[in-house]
Amino acid sequence: MTDFPRHTRTLIIGAGIHGLSTAYHLATKRRALGEEPGIVVIDKTAVAAGASGIACGVVRNNYLQTPMRALMAHSVGVWESDPTAYHYHSVGYIHAGPATLTDNLTRVHQEQQAMGYPSTLVTGEAECKAYMRDRLHDWQATDTEVILDEHRGGYSNNTKALHGLATKARAAGVQIVEGVAVTALDHDGSKVRSVSTDQGAITLDELVIAVGPWARSIWQMLDKPAAISFGGADVPMWTYWSLQEGVLNVPPETLQQNDGTMPPVIHLDSLVPLRAQDTGEVVTDGMWGIYYKPDYHFNGIQGGAMPFVVPQPPSEVHVDPYGPASPHFVVGRSFAQLWCAALAFCQQRFEGCLDHYRWEPSGGIGCFTPDSFPVFDWVMDNTYLIADSNHGYKMIGIGDLVADVLSGDSPAVLAPFTFDRFARNEGFATSESPFPWN
């Protein structure tokens, strides 16, 4: 490899959303100061080949946790700054749910209003049904008592966005080297001196780790503990969840609204038991949740449902899309059954849609921290960790904030996400939603 770098000022591992965003924003800031960027991004495969490249692409601000909403407000601004390059669709995001979510979504709405993030709150079953039918005439979900309609947010076509970001980074002077696998980190416990790869070693001044679900492997190379003390117990630092997503093989226009436009991303949580469309068997008897949207990248209706824990962390991040089942799933091929049943529960047009289901390389494996929320922090004197805990793709603005950190600033919005919160037992609380990242 003739252009393989042997030294760089800043080395970034990972050509996904965080690595590329950090590289682009840092290069832009250094150029503005009259400096050469001095940034190299390496990836063991290629741009968009990892978790970011198969992400659903949803962009939302709907978080119970105030610090997460601040981060997402910043990220939505970054998405909106160049919707063409980022292939971003600002269609909004609707979250509907049962009465158990009313307090959560009311609080989110109130704090969104306080921060100037536009949204509408609807409560009451009749009011919620009428609100949805104003958009989608065949909306038929029952026992829905609350809706939070975010007027910003939406979704982005994942691989196109990443290649757009890579183009911007290269234009700013970043070198992106693909097909380079990290094999070891040479460090003395306080600094990483060099990164060993299958193409040779790279010495560096500072290192940024942005490897998504491969965080555990790099963590091990740093000789960090596999378990930490948190909440009065020793818990694994990293837990893997299988992210269940797929595609309905119908034209994206199938999901048009009453006025012929495309809808917001739709997310429904429910306590109503679901039955499979083909057998009538109960698919889930617990609280469930789905999200879905029309998507021209996947050429269909794309979305997902609740993830489930992978009992043994995989050595490689692969998963069978049809198994194993979560504790509440009582029939085989559970995701397809649940998702299609849930689509029909939401809208009449999806009744009988199971025959149109197809699996796509979407979702995959998520690597979660002990409280299921990100860690953005220095883990050695010259090594910064971006561990998104599967909140990642939507958070394109993290790269902008990390670029500020590398430039000597301390963005206040990143302060709640330091690693030492676990030692202080100050992890993030979760909502009543069945999704661990809410």
Short mmCIF file of C-alpha atoms in Angstrom, two decimals:
data_model
loop_
_atom_site.label_atom_id
_atom_site.label_comp_id
_atom_site.label_asym_id
_atom_site.label_seq_id
_atom_site.Cartn_x
_atom_site.Cartn_y
_atom_site.Cartn_z
CA MET A 1 0.00 0.00 0.00
CA THR A 2 2.05 2.93 -1.33
CA ASP A 3 0.11 5.68 0.44
CA PHE A 4 -0.02 3.95 3.81
CA PRO A 5 0.65 6.55 6.54
CA ARG A 6 3.48 5.88 8.98
CA HIS A 7 2.75 8.86 11.23
CA THR A 8 -0.10 11.29 11.70
CA ARG A 9 -1.07 14.02 14.10
CA THR A 10 -4.58 12.56 14.59
CA LEU A 11 -5.49 8.97 13.85
CA ILE A 12 -9.15 8.00 13.81
CA ILE A 13 -10.15 4.34 13.85
CA GLY A 14 -13.48 3.78 12.10
CA ALA A 15 -15.00 5.20 8.91
CA GLY A 16 -18.56 5.27 10.20
CA ILE A 17 -20.68 8.24 11.17
CA HIS A 18 -18.59 9.31 14.18
CA GLY A 19 -15.17 8.77 12.69
CA LEU A 20 -15.98 10.59 9.46
CA SER A 21 -17.87 13.41 11.18
CA THR A 22 -14.99 13.96 13.62
CA ALA A 23 -12.48 13.96 10.76
CA TYR A 24 -14.45 16.40 8.64
CA HIS A 25 -15.23 18.87 11.42
CA LEU A 26 -11.73 18.74 12.88
CA ALA A 27 -10.14 19.28 9.47
CA THR A 28 -12.46 22.23 8.83
CA LYS A 29 -11.56 23.83 12.16
CA ARG A 30 -7.83 23.36 11.59
CA ARG A 31 -8.04 24.76 8.06
CA ALA A 32 -9.81 27.82 9.45
CA LEU A 33 -6.80 28.37 11.72
CA GLY A 34 -4.40 28.02 8.78
CA GLU A 35 -3.22 24.59 9.89
CA GLU A 36 -2.81 21.43 7.87
CA PRO A 37 -5.42 18.89 9.00
CA GLY A 38 -2.97 16.07 9.76
CA ILE A 39 -5.84 13.56 10.05
CA VAL A 40 -5.93 9.94 8.93
CA VAL A 41 -9.00 7.70 9.16
CA ILE A 42 -8.49 3.96 8.91
CA ASP A 43 -11.15 1.27 8.58
CA LYS A 44 -10.74 -2.49 8.46
CA THR A 45 -13.15 -2.70 5.54
CA ALA A 46 -14.44 0.49 3.90
CA VAL A 47 -16.51 3.61 4.36
CA ALA A 48 -20.05 2.62 5.42
CA ALA A 49 -19.13 -1.07 5.70
CA GLY A 50 -19.94 -1.32 9.40
CA ALA A 51 -22.86 -0.54 11.69
CA SER A 52 -23.45 2.96 10.30
CA GLY A 53 -23.90 1.51 6.83
CA ILE A 54 -26.80 -0.71 7.88
CA ALA A 55 -28.43 1.71 10.33
CA CYS A 56 -32.12 2.50 9.98
CA GLY A 57 -31.18 6.16 9.63
CA VAL A 58 -33.84 7.61 11.95
CA VAL A 59 -33.10 11.08 13.38
CA ARG A 60 -35.05 12.13 16.45
CA ASN A 61 -34.88 14.23 19.60
CA ASN A 62 -37.31 12.08 21.59
CA TYR A 63 -35.31 11.21 24.70
CA LEU A 64 -36.42 11.23 28.32
CA GLN A 65 -32.89 12.25 29.32
CA THR A 66 -32.23 16.01 29.12
CA PRO A 67 -28.54 15.60 28.13
CA MET A 68 -29.50 13.33 25.24
CA ARG A 69 -32.00 15.89 23.93
CA ALA A 70 -29.31 18.57 23.99
CA LEU A 71 -26.98 16.36 21.98
CA MET A 72 -29.71 15.51 19.50
CA ALA A 73 -30.76 19.13 19.03
CA HIS A 74 -27.17 19.85 18.06
CA SER A 75 -27.06 16.84 15.74
CA VAL A 76 -30.33 17.74 14.02
CA GLY A 77 -28.78 21.11 13.25
CA VAL A 78 -25.81 19.38 11.62
CA TRP A 79 -28.13 17.16 9.52
CA GLU A 80 -30.02 20.26 8.41
CA SER A 81 -26.81 22.12 7.53
CA ASP A 82 -26.27 20.07 4.36
CA PRO A 83 -29.30 17.86 3.61
CA THR A 84 -28.09 17.18 0.07
CA ALA A 85 -24.70 15.75 1.02
CA TYR A 86 -26.19 13.92 3.99
CA HIS A 87 -29.21 12.65 2.02
CA TYR A 88 -31.37 13.87 4.87
CA HIS A 89 -35.17 13.92 4.80
CA SER A 90 -36.61 16.36 7.33
CA VAL A 91 -40.05 14.76 7.61
CA GLY A 92 -40.39 14.73 11.41
CA TYR A 93 -40.89 11.93 13.93
CA ILE A 94 -44.09 10.74 15.63
CA HIS A 95 -44.03 8.65 18.81
CA ALA A 96 -47.37 7.20 19.89
CA GLY A 97 -47.92 5.08 22.96
CA PRO A 98 -50.16 3.80 25.77
CA ALA A 99 -51.15 5.69 28.91
CA THR A 100 -48.01 4.43 30.69
CA LEU A 101 -45.93 6.74 28.45
CA THR A 102 -48.01 9.88 29.02
CA ASP A 103 -45.87 11.26 31.84
CA ASN A 104 -42.63 10.52 29.94
CA LEU A 105 -43.73 12.10 26.66
CA THR A 106 -45.34 15.06 28.42
CA ARG A 107 -42.06 15.81 30.15
CA VAL A 108 -40.12 15.48 26.88
CA HIS A 109 -42.57 17.83 25.15
CA GLN A 110 -42.33 20.44 27.91
CA GLU A 111 -38.54 20.43 27.83
CA GLN A 112 -38.51 20.54 24.04
CA GLN A 113 -40.66 23.67 24.19
CA ALA A 114 -38.28 25.21 26.71
CA MET A 115 -35.29 24.60 24.42
CA GLY A 116 -37.10 25.86 21.31
CA TYR A 117 -37.43 22.45 19.66
CA PRO A 118 -40.89 22.37 18.00
CA SER A 119 -43.25 19.51 18.82
CA THR A 120 -46.94 18.83 19.45
CA LEU A 121 -48.37 16.76 22.32
CA VAL A 122 -51.71 14.96 21.98
CA THR A 123 -53.40 13.04 24.81
CA GLY A 124 -56.54 10.92 24.95
CA GLU A 125 -57.37 7.89 22.80
CA ALA A 126 -60.00 9.59 20.66
CA GLU A 127 -57.80 12.64 20.18
CA CYS A 128 -54.80 10.51 19.22
CA LYS A 129 -56.78 8.51 16.66
CA ALA A 130 -58.21 11.67 15.12
CA TYR A 131 -54.74 13.27 14.98
CA MET A 132 -53.28 10.28 13.15
CA ARG A 133 -56.25 9.89 10.80
CA ASP A 134 -55.81 13.49 9.70
CA ARG A 135 -52.54 12.22 8.19
CA LEU A 136 -53.24 8.54 7.53
CA HIS A 137 -56.88 7.71 6.87
CA ASP A 138 -56.47 4.03 7.75
CA TRP A 139 -54.83 4.48 11.15
CA GLN A 140 -56.44 1.91 13.46
CA ALA A 141 -54.15 1.40 16.47
CA THR A 142 -56.10 0.96 19.70
CA ASP A 143 -55.24 1.86 23.31
CA THR A 144 -53.03 4.72 22.13
CA GLU A 145 -53.32 7.52 24.68
CA VAL A 146 -50.44 9.87 23.91
CA ILE A 147 -48.61 11.21 20.85
CA LEU A 148 -45.47 13.33 20.66
CA ASP A 149 -45.10 14.76 17.15
CA GLU A 150 -41.62 16.22 16.57
CA HIS A 151 -41.65 18.64 13.66
CA ARG A 152 -37.90 18.43 13.09
CA GLY A 153 -35.96 15.19 12.67
CA GLY A 154 -36.72 12.50 10.12
CA TYR A 155 -34.30 10.08 8.51
CA SER A 156 -31.25 9.85 6.28
CA ASN A 157 -30.25 7.32 3.64
CA ASN A 158 -27.38 5.72 5.49
CA THR A 159 -24.71 4.65 2.99
CA LYS A 160 -25.28 7.68 0.77
CA ALA A 161 -24.92 9.98 3.79
CA LEU A 162 -21.66 8.33 4.82
CA HIS A 163 -20.16 8.60 1.36
CA GLY A 164 -21.29 12.22 1.26
CA LEU A 165 -19.55 12.81 4.57
CA ALA A 166 -16.42 11.03 3.34
CA THR A 167 -16.37 13.27 0.26
CA LYS A 168 -16.55 16.36 2.47
CA ALA A 169 -13.78 15.01 4.71
CA ARG A 170 -11.46 14.26 1.79
CA ALA A 171 -12.10 17.71 0.34
CA ALA A 172 -11.05 19.18 3.69
CA GLY A 173 -7.74 17.30 3.52
CA VAL A 174 -8.48 14.10 5.45
CA GLN A 175 -6.79 10.89 4.32
CA ILE A 176 -9.13 7.87 4.47
CA VAL A 177 -7.39 4.52 4.21
CA GLU A 178 -9.65 1.51 3.76
CA GLY A 179 -8.88 -2.19 4.24
CA VAL A 180 -6.62 -1.65 7.27
CA ALA A 181 -7.34 -3.79 10.33
CA VAL A 182 -6.07 -2.79 13.77
CA THR A 183 -4.23 -5.65 15.51
CA ALA A 184 -2.81 -3.98 18.64
CA LEU A 185 -2.33 -0.69 20.45
CA ASP A 186 1.14 0.14 21.74
CA HIS A 187 0.62 2.10 24.96
CA ASP A 188 2.27 2.67 28.33
CA GLY A 189 -0.97 2.95 30.33
CA SER A 190 -1.22 6.69 29.88
CA LYS A 191 -0.67 7.26 26.16
CA VAL A 192 -1.01 5.28 22.96
CA ARG A 193 2.25 5.62 21.06
CA SER A 194 1.32 3.70 17.91
CA VAL A 195 -1.35 1.52 16.37
CA SER A 196 -0.32 -1.79 14.86
CA THR A 197 -2.28 -2.87 11.78
CA ASP A 198 -2.11 -5.65 9.23
CA GLN A 199 -0.39 -3.12 6.94
CA GLY A 200 2.19 -1.92 9.46
CA ALA A 201 2.40 0.45 12.44
CA ILE A 202 1.23 4.07 12.56
CA THR A 203 2.68 6.44 15.16
CA LEU A 204 0.46 9.29 16.28
CA ASP A 205 0.04 12.30 18.49
CA GLU A 206 -3.60 11.63 19.36
CA LEU A 207 -6.04 8.80 18.77
CA VAL A 208 -9.82 8.78 18.33
CA ILE A 209 -11.67 5.48 18.68
CA ALA A 210 -14.96 5.44 16.76
CA VAL A 211 -15.60 1.79 16.05
CA GLY A 212 -19.26 1.33 17.02
CA PRO A 213 -20.03 -2.28 18.06
CA TRP A 214 -16.32 -3.18 17.99
CA ALA A 215 -15.72 -1.00 21.07
CA ARG A 216 -15.12 -4.04 23.27
CA SER A 217 -12.20 -5.22 21.11
CA ILE A 218 -10.42 -1.86 21.26
CA TRP A 219 -11.22 -1.60 24.98
CA GLN A 220 -9.39 -4.89 25.47
CA MET A 221 -6.40 -3.61 23.48
CA LEU A 222 -6.22 -0.70 25.91
CA ASP A 223 -6.09 -3.23 28.79
CA LYS A 224 -9.26 -1.81 30.29
CA PRO A 225 -11.43 -3.94 32.64
CA ALA A 226 -14.10 -6.23 31.21
CA ALA A 227 -16.34 -5.44 34.20
CA ILE A 228 -16.77 -2.27 36.25
CA SER A 229 -18.45 -1.31 39.52
CA PHE A 230 -21.79 0.33 38.89
CA GLY A 231 -24.97 0.49 40.93
CA GLY A 232 -23.44 -1.45 43.79
CA ALA A 233 -22.38 -4.42 41.67
CA ASP A 234 -19.74 -5.57 39.22
CA VAL A 235 -21.30 -5.43 35.75
CA PRO A 236 -19.97 -6.06 32.23
CA MET A 237 -18.65 -2.92 30.61
CA TRP A 238 -20.13 -3.98 27.27
CA THR A 239 -23.37 -5.82 26.52
CA TYR A 240 -24.52 -6.85 23.06
CA TRP A 241 -28.07 -6.55 21.79
CA SER A 242 -29.44 -7.81 18.50
CA LEU A 243 -31.08 -4.96 16.60
CA GLN A 244 -34.10 -6.23 14.73
CA GLU A 245 -34.84 -4.43 11.49
CA GLY A 246 -36.14 -5.35 8.07
CA VAL A 247 -37.96 -4.25 4.93
CA LEU A 248 -41.43 -4.67 3.52
CA ASN A 249 -41.06 -5.22 -0.22
CA VAL A 250 -43.68 -2.74 -1.40
CA PRO A 251 -43.26 0.66 -3.10
CA PRO A 252 -42.26 3.39 -0.63
CA GLU A 253 -45.27 5.37 -1.90
CA THR A 254 -47.46 2.79 -0.16
CA LEU A 255 -47.02 4.89 2.97
CA GLN A 256 -48.18 8.18 1.47
CA GLN A 257 -50.26 10.46 3.66
CA ASN A 258 -53.77 11.65 2.82
CA ASP A 259 -52.34 14.67 0.98
CA GLY A 260 -49.94 12.59 -1.14
CA THR A 261 -46.79 13.56 0.80
CA MET A 262 -44.45 11.23 2.68
CA PRO A 263 -45.16 10.81 6.40
CA PRO A 264 -42.92 11.36 9.40
CA VAL A 265 -41.08 8.39 10.85
CA ILE A 266 -43.74 6.56 12.88
CA HIS A 267 -42.95 4.90 16.21
CA LEU A 268 -45.62 3.07 18.20
CA ASP A 269 -45.27 1.41 21.61
CA SER A 270 -48.16 -0.74 22.80
CA LEU A 271 -49.37 -3.17 25.44
CA VAL A 272 -51.94 -4.82 23.17
CA PRO A 273 -51.07 -8.50 22.50
CA LEU A 274 -50.23 -9.17 18.86
CA ARG A 275 -51.16 -12.19 16.78
CA ALA A 276 -49.35 -13.46 13.71
CA GLN A 277 -51.04 -12.69 10.40
CA ASP A 278 -50.62 -16.21 9.01
CA THR A 279 -51.21 -18.49 12.02
CA GLY A 280 -53.14 -16.34 14.50
CA GLU A 281 -50.71 -17.36 17.25
CA VAL A 282 -49.65 -14.82 19.84
CA VAL A 283 -46.42 -13.20 18.70
CA THR A 284 -45.85 -11.15 21.85
CA ASP A 285 -47.72 -10.79 25.12
CA GLY A 286 -45.43 -8.12 26.53
CA MET A 287 -44.99 -4.43 25.78
CA TRP A 288 -43.75 -4.04 22.22
CA GLY A 289 -42.63 -1.24 19.98
CA ILE A 290 -42.02 -0.70 16.27
CA TYR A 291 -40.84 2.12 14.02
CA TYR A 292 -41.21 2.42 10.27
CA LYS A 293 -40.80 4.77 7.34
CA PRO A 294 -40.80 4.80 3.53
CA ASP A 295 -37.23 4.47 2.31
CA TYR A 296 -35.94 4.70 -1.27
CA HIS A 297 -32.52 3.39 -0.23
CA PHE A 298 -34.09 0.11 0.87
CA ASN A 299 -36.81 0.48 -1.81
CA GLY A 300 -39.67 -0.35 0.51
CA ILE A 301 -41.05 0.27 3.98
CA GLN A 302 -38.13 -0.07 6.37
CA GLY A 303 -38.06 -0.16 10.15
CA GLY A 304 -37.58 -2.25 13.23
CA ALA A 305 -38.76 -3.52 16.58
CA MET A 306 -37.36 -3.98 20.08
CA PRO A 307 -33.88 -5.49 20.33
CA PHE A 308 -32.95 -8.48 22.47
CA VAL A 309 -29.86 -9.28 24.49
CA VAL A 310 -27.27 -11.57 22.93
CA PRO A 311 -26.41 -13.96 25.80
CA GLN A 312 -22.75 -14.43 24.81
CA PRO A 313 -20.92 -11.46 23.26
CA PRO A 314 -19.89 -12.46 19.74
CA SER A 315 -16.28 -12.50 18.66
CA GLU A 316 -17.44 -11.09 15.34
CA VAL A 317 -20.45 -8.86 14.97
CA HIS A 318 -22.85 -11.00 12.99
CA VAL A 319 -26.30 -12.26 13.86
CA ASP A 320 -28.98 -14.49 12.38
CA PRO A 321 -31.85 -12.08 11.66
CA TYR A 322 -34.43 -14.69 12.68
CA GLY A 323 -33.17 -15.78 16.05
CA PRO A 324 -32.93 -16.26 18.89
CA ALA A 325 -36.26 -15.01 20.20
CA SER A 326 -36.66 -12.48 22.99
CA PRO A 327 -38.36 -13.63 26.22
CA HIS A 328 -41.76 -12.37 25.06
CA PHE A 329 -41.62 -13.87 21.56
CA VAL A 330 -43.42 -17.21 21.50
CA VAL A 331 -43.34 -18.17 17.82
CA GLY A 332 -40.48 -18.71 15.37
CA ARG A 333 -39.13 -16.10 12.95
CA SER A 334 -40.28 -13.68 15.60
CA PHE A 335 -39.20 -10.35 14.18
CA ALA A 336 -40.93 -10.71 10.83
CA GLN A 337 -44.08 -11.97 12.55
CA LEU A 338 -44.13 -9.18 15.12
CA TRP A 339 -43.22 -6.33 12.80
CA CYS A 340 -45.78 -7.24 10.15
CA ALA A 341 -48.49 -7.84 12.74
CA ALA A 342 -47.65 -4.48 14.29
CA LEU A 343 -47.79 -2.69 10.92
CA ALA A 344 -51.28 -4.08 10.38
CA PHE A 345 -52.22 -3.09 13.94
CA CYS A 346 -51.24 0.48 13.05
CA GLN A 347 -52.68 0.77 9.54
CA GLN A 348 -55.26 -1.21 7.60
CA ARG A 349 -53.20 -1.02 4.39
CA PHE A 350 -50.68 -3.42 5.91
CA GLU A 351 -53.10 -6.24 6.65
CA GLY A 352 -51.76 -9.37 4.99
CA CYS A 353 -48.32 -7.82 4.49
CA LEU A 354 -46.31 -10.75 5.85
CA ASP A 355 -45.98 -12.21 2.35
CA HIS A 356 -44.12 -9.03 1.32
CA TYR A 357 -41.56 -9.14 4.12
CA ARG A 358 -37.92 -9.48 3.14
CA TRP A 359 -34.81 -9.34 5.29
CA GLU A 360 -32.16 -6.78 4.38
CA PRO A 361 -28.72 -6.16 5.93
CA SER A 362 -30.19 -3.69 8.37
CA GLY A 363 -29.90 -3.50 12.13
CA GLY A 364 -27.16 -5.93 13.18
CA ILE A 365 -25.56 -5.87 16.63
CA GLY A 366 -25.38 -2.98 19.10
CA CYS A 367 -22.72 -2.66 21.81
CA PHE A 368 -24.21 -1.11 24.95
CA THR A 369 -22.61 0.44 28.03
CA PRO A 370 -23.83 -0.47 31.56
CA ASP A 371 -26.60 2.16 31.50
CA SER A 372 -27.25 1.86 27.73
CA PHE A 373 -26.07 5.41 27.04
CA PRO A 374 -22.93 6.75 25.35
CA VAL A 375 -19.46 7.33 26.70
CA PHE A 376 -17.61 10.27 25.16
CA ASP A 377 -14.37 10.72 27.07
CA TRP A 378 -10.60 10.59 27.19
CA VAL A 379 -9.60 7.05 28.19
CA MET A 380 -5.88 7.84 28.04
CA ASP A 381 -4.06 11.16 27.91
CA ASN A 382 -4.06 11.20 24.12
CA THR A 383 -6.90 8.77 23.35
CA TYR A 384 -10.54 9.78 23.03
CA LEU A 385 -13.34 7.20 23.00
CA ILE A 386 -16.61 7.65 21.12
CA ALA A 387 -18.75 4.76 22.37
CA ASP A 388 -22.25 5.54 21.18
CA SER A 389 -24.08 2.63 22.87
CA ASN A 390 -26.11 2.23 19.68
CA HIS A 391 -27.43 5.80 19.68
CA GLY A 392 -24.91 6.47 16.98
CA TYR A 393 -26.06 7.12 13.45
CA LYS A 394 -28.52 9.89 14.31
CA MET A 395 -25.83 11.69 16.34
CA ILE A 396 -23.82 13.11 13.45
CA GLY A 397 -23.08 16.19 15.57
CA ILE A 398 -20.91 14.23 18.00
CA GLY A 399 -18.06 14.55 15.52
CA ASP A 400 -18.40 18.33 15.58
CA LEU A 401 -18.30 18.35 19.40
CA VAL A 402 -15.36 15.94 19.59
CA ALA A 403 -13.52 18.14 17.11
CA ASP A 404 -14.02 20.97 19.62
CA VAL A 405 -12.57 18.76 22.37
CA LEU A 406 -9.52 17.96 20.23
CA SER A 407 -9.14 21.68 19.60
CA GLY A 408 -8.89 22.35 23.33
CA ASP A 409 -12.49 23.23 24.16
CA SER A 410 -14.86 21.53 26.63
CA PRO A 411 -18.40 21.47 25.21
CA ALA A 412 -20.82 21.45 28.15
CA VAL A 413 -23.22 19.09 26.35
CA LEU A 414 -20.61 16.30 26.49
CA ALA A 415 -19.95 16.62 30.23
CA PRO A 416 -22.69 14.15 31.37
CA PHE A 417 -21.23 11.38 29.20
CA THR A 418 -17.85 10.85 30.83
CA PHE A 419 -16.78 7.38 31.92
CA ASP A 420 -16.49 8.32 35.59
CA ARG A 421 -20.27 8.62 35.92
CA PHE A 422 -20.36 4.87 36.55
CA ALA A 423 -18.04 5.15 39.55
CA ARG A 424 -20.32 7.92 40.87
CA ASN A 425 -23.40 5.72 40.27
CA GLU A 426 -24.86 8.49 38.11
CA GLY A 427 -26.06 6.49 35.16
CA PHE A 428 -28.95 7.58 32.97
CA ALA A 429 -32.50 6.57 33.78
CA THR A 430 -34.58 4.89 31.09
CA SER A 431 -38.18 5.56 30.10
CA GLU A 432 -41.15 3.19 30.13
CA SER A 433 -40.57 2.39 26.44
CA PRO A 434 -39.48 -1.18 25.56
CA PHE A 435 -36.41 0.21 23.80
CA PRO A 436 -33.24 0.33 26.00
CA TRP A 437 -32.01 3.54 24.33
CA ASN A 438 -35.03 5.65 25.34
#
